Amino acid sequence: MGKVRASAFSVSLDGFGAGPNQDLEHPFGVPGIEVTNWLLKTRMFHEMIGQEGGAVDTDDRFARKSMEGVGAWIMGRNMFGPIRGQWPDHSWKGWWGDNPPYHVPVFVLTHHARPSIEMEGGTVFHFVTDGITAALQRATAIAGGKDVRIGGGVSVVRQYLQAGLLDELHLAVSPVLLGRGENLFSGLDLPALGFACAESVAGPNATHVTVRRRSAMA
């Protein structure tokens, strides 16, 4: 049986996973892109976007590990694209172009129905309008015993934490302060929700902290 996990989820030192004012030019808000700088410097990311270079180090190891053993993804609509409200048309197919990096079914949480989109490389976007539990049930069924990765953004990870549906959370804590935006930890009591820190590893551009449900650590 696979885990339900959020992996390589970037946050600032003060707990923000995105800055304010997200739009097409600033998908992580302003200046939220700073929390992902650790990932942008890795060899894995360079390979993902078809470029040479990138560092092979601790950050790269955690980035690669985050993609292993995943049978399905769940993400929020903001992570799929910048469009809000009703879909004006079906032309937008995600941030990553014709061949997204997921290569498995992806369930997008939204309030507005839309037909599934089959992309190159095995990625199929399915749009789920009946909530996080229904999305997880569908993702688990199709994952075939592999992990279900909760891809974000902040609101989605918070919802799965609060509902007790997340087994593991790997945070890449970047040495930056945002001050405002979407805070992952605000109002959450992780110990009361059954979580404890299982691992902390320093990388060159982020500290990798893994938090697991205590029952899974026994």
mmCIF file of C-alpha atoms in Angstrom:
data_model
loop_
_atom_site.group_PDB
_atom_site.id
_atom_site.type_symbol
_atom_site.label_atom_id
_atom_site.label_comp_id
_atom_site.label_asym_id
_atom_site.label_seq_id
_atom_site.Cartn_x
_atom_site.Cartn_y
_atom_site.Cartn_z
ATOM 1 C CA MET A 1 0.000 0.000 0.000
ATOM 2 C CA GLY A 2 1.456 3.339 -1.023
ATOM 3 C CA LYS A 3 1.713 6.470 1.088
ATOM 4 C CA VAL A 4 -0.119 9.749 0.716
ATOM 5 C CA ARG A 5 2.657 12.317 0.772
ATOM 6 C CA ALA A 6 3.669 15.844 -0.076
ATOM 7 C CA SER A 7 7.311 15.945 -1.183
ATOM 8 C CA ALA A 8 9.841 18.645 -2.063
ATOM 9 C CA PHE A 9 7.311 21.208 -0.872
ATOM 10 C CA SER A 10 9.167 24.511 -0.695
ATOM 11 C CA VAL A 11 8.590 26.925 2.176
ATOM 12 C CA SER A 12 10.365 29.984 3.513
ATOM 13 C CA LEU A 13 11.865 30.149 7.003
ATOM 14 C CA ASP A 14 8.680 31.845 8.188
ATOM 15 C CA GLY A 15 6.474 29.122 6.715
ATOM 16 C CA PHE A 16 5.204 30.672 3.490
ATOM 17 C CA GLY A 17 4.841 28.431 0.463
ATOM 18 C CA ALA A 18 3.850 31.276 -1.868
ATOM 19 C CA GLY A 19 3.913 35.045 -1.837
ATOM 20 C CA PRO A 20 0.986 37.365 -2.558
ATOM 21 C CA ASN A 21 -0.219 38.506 -5.999
ATOM 22 C CA GLN A 22 0.016 35.243 -7.939
ATOM 23 C CA ASP A 23 -0.516 35.609 -11.681
ATOM 24 C CA LEU A 24 0.737 34.275 -15.010
ATOM 25 C CA GLU A 25 4.116 35.990 -14.665
ATOM 26 C CA HIS A 26 4.441 35.143 -10.945
ATOM 27 C CA PRO A 27 3.008 31.652 -10.328
ATOM 28 C CA PHE A 28 4.492 31.601 -6.807
ATOM 29 C CA GLY A 29 3.486 35.178 -6.072
ATOM 30 C CA VAL A 30 5.800 38.100 -5.390
ATOM 31 C CA PRO A 31 8.538 37.249 -4.416
ATOM 32 C CA GLY A 32 7.527 33.618 -3.796
ATOM 33 C CA ILE A 33 9.812 32.203 -6.481
ATOM 34 C CA GLU A 34 12.667 32.600 -3.977
ATOM 35 C CA VAL A 35 11.453 29.585 -2.005
ATOM 36 C CA THR A 36 12.007 27.340 -5.037
ATOM 37 C CA ASN A 37 15.543 28.514 -5.866
ATOM 38 C CA TRP A 38 16.980 25.330 -4.349
ATOM 39 C CA LEU A 39 15.068 23.224 -6.898
ATOM 40 C CA LEU A 40 15.873 25.437 -9.879
ATOM 41 C CA LYS A 41 19.592 24.858 -9.297
ATOM 42 C CA THR A 42 19.418 21.043 -9.382
ATOM 43 C CA ARG A 43 20.444 18.756 -12.231
ATOM 44 C CA MET A 44 17.004 17.125 -12.046
ATOM 45 C CA PHE A 45 15.229 20.396 -12.788
ATOM 46 C CA HIS A 46 17.573 21.186 -15.670
ATOM 47 C CA GLU A 47 16.856 17.771 -17.165
ATOM 48 C CA MET A 48 13.118 18.318 -16.676
ATOM 49 C CA ILE A 49 13.156 21.470 -18.802
ATOM 50 C CA GLY A 50 15.558 20.047 -21.392
ATOM 51 C CA GLN A 51 18.663 21.967 -20.369
ATOM 52 C CA GLU A 52 22.189 20.904 -19.469
ATOM 53 C CA GLY A 53 23.883 21.697 -16.187
ATOM 54 C CA GLY A 54 22.542 21.858 -12.675
ATOM 55 C CA ALA A 55 24.054 20.713 -9.408
ATOM 56 C CA VAL A 56 24.319 17.068 -8.347
ATOM 57 C CA ASP A 57 24.132 17.363 -4.571
ATOM 58 C CA THR A 58 21.847 16.794 -1.576
ATOM 59 C CA ASP A 59 19.163 19.060 -3.000
ATOM 60 C CA ASP A 60 19.234 17.135 -6.273
ATOM 61 C CA ARG A 61 18.947 13.829 -4.401
ATOM 62 C CA PHE A 62 15.834 14.945 -2.558
ATOM 63 C CA ALA A 63 14.326 16.368 -5.741
ATOM 64 C CA ARG A 64 14.790 13.051 -7.554
ATOM 65 C CA LYS A 65 13.503 11.046 -4.593
ATOM 66 C CA SER A 66 10.319 13.140 -4.568
ATOM 67 C CA MET A 67 9.435 11.855 -8.040
ATOM 68 C CA GLU A 68 10.073 8.169 -7.338
ATOM 69 C CA GLY A 69 7.316 5.619 -6.701
ATOM 70 C CA VAL A 70 4.454 7.998 -7.509
ATOM 71 C CA GLY A 71 1.356 6.450 -9.076
ATOM 72 C CA ALA A 72 -0.865 9.533 -9.091
ATOM 73 C CA TRP A 73 -0.807 13.227 -8.177
ATOM 74 C CA ILE A 74 -3.348 15.563 -6.608
ATOM 75 C CA MET A 75 -3.001 19.312 -7.007
ATOM 76 C CA GLY A 76 -5.009 22.473 -6.593
ATOM 77 C CA ARG A 77 -6.272 24.502 -9.495
ATOM 78 C CA ASN A 78 -3.700 27.253 -8.876
ATOM 79 C CA MET A 79 -0.922 24.731 -9.424
ATOM 80 C CA PHE A 80 -2.507 23.770 -12.743
ATOM 81 C CA GLY A 81 -2.846 27.334 -13.994
ATOM 82 C CA PRO A 82 -3.556 31.009 -13.268
ATOM 83 C CA ILE A 83 -7.194 31.039 -14.429
ATOM 84 C CA ARG A 84 -9.873 31.751 -11.802
ATOM 85 C CA GLY A 85 -13.629 31.163 -11.873
ATOM 86 C CA GLN A 86 -15.356 29.465 -14.778
ATOM 87 C CA TRP A 87 -13.086 28.121 -17.515
ATOM 88 C CA PRO A 88 -13.380 30.645 -20.385
ATOM 89 C CA ASP A 89 -12.324 27.878 -22.800
ATOM 90 C CA HIS A 90 -10.203 24.722 -22.770
ATOM 91 C CA SER A 91 -7.068 26.164 -24.338
ATOM 92 C CA TRP A 92 -5.023 26.288 -21.098
ATOM 93 C CA LYS A 93 -3.452 22.864 -20.462
ATOM 94 C CA GLY A 94 -1.121 23.590 -17.554
ATOM 95 C CA TRP A 95 2.172 25.353 -16.880
ATOM 96 C CA TRP A 96 4.413 22.638 -18.351
ATOM 97 C CA GLY A 97 3.503 22.513 -22.028
ATOM 98 C CA ASP A 98 2.653 19.407 -24.044
ATOM 99 C CA ASN A 99 4.774 16.976 -21.987
ATOM 100 C CA PRO A 100 4.372 17.738 -18.262
ATOM 101 C CA PRO A 101 6.788 16.131 -15.771
ATOM 102 C CA TYR A 102 4.163 14.027 -13.969
ATOM 103 C CA HIS A 103 3.816 11.050 -16.386
ATOM 104 C CA VAL A 104 0.924 9.613 -14.341
ATOM 105 C CA PRO A 105 -2.726 10.608 -13.775
ATOM 106 C CA VAL A 106 -3.116 14.008 -12.063
ATOM 107 C CA PHE A 107 -6.305 14.969 -10.221
ATOM 108 C CA VAL A 108 -6.912 18.724 -10.170
ATOM 109 C CA LEU A 109 -9.177 20.077 -7.426
ATOM 110 C CA THR A 110 -11.598 22.674 -8.766
ATOM 111 C CA HIS A 111 -15.127 24.019 -8.348
ATOM 112 C CA HIS A 112 -15.653 24.096 -12.105
ATOM 113 C CA ALA A 113 -16.012 20.937 -14.172
ATOM 114 C CA ARG A 114 -13.886 20.324 -17.237
ATOM 115 C CA PRO A 115 -13.187 17.279 -19.438
ATOM 116 C CA SER A 116 -10.014 15.299 -18.781
ATOM 117 C CA ILE A 117 -6.920 16.208 -20.803
ATOM 118 C CA GLU A 118 -4.543 13.553 -22.094
ATOM 119 C CA MET A 119 -1.016 14.914 -22.529
ATOM 120 C CA GLU A 120 2.233 13.514 -23.895
ATOM 121 C CA GLY A 121 4.326 11.222 -21.708
ATOM 122 C CA GLY A 122 1.460 9.572 -19.824
ATOM 123 C CA THR A 123 0.120 12.606 -17.940
ATOM 124 C CA VAL A 124 -3.676 12.796 -17.863
ATOM 125 C CA PHE A 125 -5.312 15.713 -16.037
ATOM 126 C CA HIS A 126 -8.652 14.858 -14.392
ATOM 127 C CA PHE A 127 -10.735 17.645 -12.843
ATOM 128 C CA VAL A 128 -12.417 16.808 -9.540
ATOM 129 C CA THR A 129 -15.288 18.949 -8.263
ATOM 130 C CA ASP A 130 -16.416 16.889 -5.239
ATOM 131 C CA GLY A 131 -13.583 17.553 -2.798
ATOM 132 C CA ILE A 132 -10.316 16.236 -1.413
ATOM 133 C CA THR A 133 -11.626 12.874 -0.179
ATOM 134 C CA ALA A 134 -13.139 11.983 -3.542
ATOM 135 C CA ALA A 135 -9.911 13.023 -5.290
ATOM 136 C CA LEU A 136 -7.851 10.839 -2.948
ATOM 137 C CA GLN A 137 -10.136 7.854 -3.468
ATOM 138 C CA ARG A 138 -9.798 8.151 -7.233
ATOM 139 C CA ALA A 139 -6.034 8.722 -7.068
ATOM 140 C CA THR A 140 -5.471 5.764 -4.721
ATOM 141 C CA ALA A 141 -7.519 3.463 -6.937
ATOM 142 C CA ILE A 142 -5.530 4.363 -10.043
ATOM 143 C CA ALA A 143 -2.086 4.495 -8.347
ATOM 144 C CA GLY A 144 -1.922 0.696 -8.184
ATOM 145 C CA GLY A 145 -0.235 0.488 -4.790
ATOM 146 C CA LYS A 146 2.235 3.294 -5.488
ATOM 147 C CA ASP A 147 2.298 6.591 -3.596
ATOM 148 C CA VAL A 148 -0.179 9.402 -4.118
ATOM 149 C CA ARG A 149 1.685 12.710 -4.126
ATOM 150 C CA ILE A 150 -0.101 15.839 -2.954
ATOM 151 C CA GLY A 151 1.478 18.480 -5.138
ATOM 152 C CA GLY A 152 0.119 21.677 -3.618
ATOM 153 C CA GLY A 153 -0.343 24.504 -3.423
ATOM 154 C CA VAL A 154 -0.388 25.555 0.212
ATOM 155 C CA SER A 155 -4.167 25.374 0.634
ATOM 156 C CA VAL A 156 -4.333 21.820 -0.705
ATOM 157 C CA VAL A 157 -1.568 20.517 1.573
ATOM 158 C CA ARG A 158 -3.210 22.241 4.560
ATOM 159 C CA GLN A 159 -6.560 20.621 3.751
ATOM 160 C CA TYR A 160 -5.054 17.132 3.615
ATOM 161 C CA LEU A 161 -3.158 17.743 6.863
ATOM 162 C CA GLN A 162 -6.256 19.002 8.662
ATOM 163 C CA ALA A 163 -8.337 16.085 7.404
ATOM 164 C CA GLY A 164 -5.784 13.547 8.672
ATOM 165 C CA LEU A 165 -5.224 12.164 5.181
ATOM 166 C CA LEU A 166 -1.492 12.858 4.795
ATOM 167 C CA ASP A 167 1.068 10.261 5.888
ATOM 168 C CA GLU A 168 4.277 12.196 5.212
ATOM 169 C CA LEU A 169 5.352 15.757 4.505
ATOM 170 C CA HIS A 170 8.818 16.552 3.119
ATOM 171 C CA LEU A 171 9.576 20.259 3.349
ATOM 172 C CA ALA A 172 12.423 22.015 1.563
ATOM 173 C CA VAL A 173 12.977 24.989 3.865
ATOM 174 C CA SER A 174 14.681 27.806 1.983
ATOM 175 C CA PRO A 175 16.753 30.434 3.858
ATOM 176 C CA VAL A 176 14.517 33.346 2.869
ATOM 177 C CA LEU A 177 11.821 35.366 4.653
ATOM 178 C CA LEU A 178 8.643 36.319 2.775
ATOM 179 C CA GLY A 179 6.647 37.937 5.582
ATOM 180 C CA ARG A 180 3.297 37.495 3.865
ATOM 181 C CA GLY A 181 1.497 35.278 1.406
ATOM 182 C CA GLU A 182 0.181 31.728 1.981
ATOM 183 C CA ASN A 183 1.470 30.286 5.245
ATOM 184 C CA LEU A 184 1.496 26.512 5.520
ATOM 185 C CA PHE A 185 1.564 26.330 9.319
ATOM 186 C CA SER A 186 -0.826 29.102 10.368
ATOM 187 C CA GLY A 187 -3.435 27.641 12.718
ATOM 188 C CA LEU A 188 -2.119 24.080 12.367
ATOM 189 C CA ASP A 189 -1.089 22.051 15.438
ATOM 190 C CA LEU A 190 1.007 19.328 13.809
ATOM 191 C CA PRO A 191 1.776 17.428 17.062
ATOM 192 C CA ALA A 192 -1.947 17.313 17.858
ATOM 193 C CA LEU A 193 -2.547 16.010 14.342
ATOM 194 C CA GLY A 194 -0.144 13.152 15.115
ATOM 195 C CA PHE A 195 3.005 14.338 13.336
ATOM 196 C CA ALA A 196 6.611 14.346 14.450
ATOM 197 C CA CYS A 197 9.898 15.259 12.801
ATOM 198 C CA ALA A 198 11.571 12.149 11.379
ATOM 199 C CA GLU A 199 14.559 13.600 9.521
ATOM 200 C CA SER A 200 16.409 16.848 8.915
ATOM 201 C CA VAL A 201 19.167 17.057 6.307
ATOM 202 C CA ALA A 202 20.990 20.234 5.293
ATOM 203 C CA GLY A 203 21.477 20.829 1.587
ATOM 204 C CA PRO A 204 23.437 23.654 -0.035
ATOM 205 C CA ASN A 205 20.329 25.746 -0.744
ATOM 206 C CA ALA A 206 17.612 24.295 1.509
ATOM 207 C CA THR A 207 17.157 22.197 4.632
ATOM 208 C CA HIS A 208 15.121 19.060 3.991
ATOM 209 C CA VAL A 209 12.771 18.257 6.856
ATOM 210 C CA THR A 210 10.580 15.161 6.768
ATOM 211 C CA VAL A 211 7.564 15.040 9.053
ATOM 212 C CA ARG A 212 5.676 11.765 9.447
ATOM 213 C CA ARG A 213 2.606 10.540 11.223
ATOM 214 C CA ARG A 214 3.752 8.901 14.479
ATOM 215 C CA SER A 215 1.886 5.688 13.691
ATOM 216 C CA ALA A 216 3.964 5.325 10.533
ATOM 217 C CA MET A 217 7.207 5.757 12.514
ATOM 218 C CA ALA A 218 6.472 2.980 15.037
#
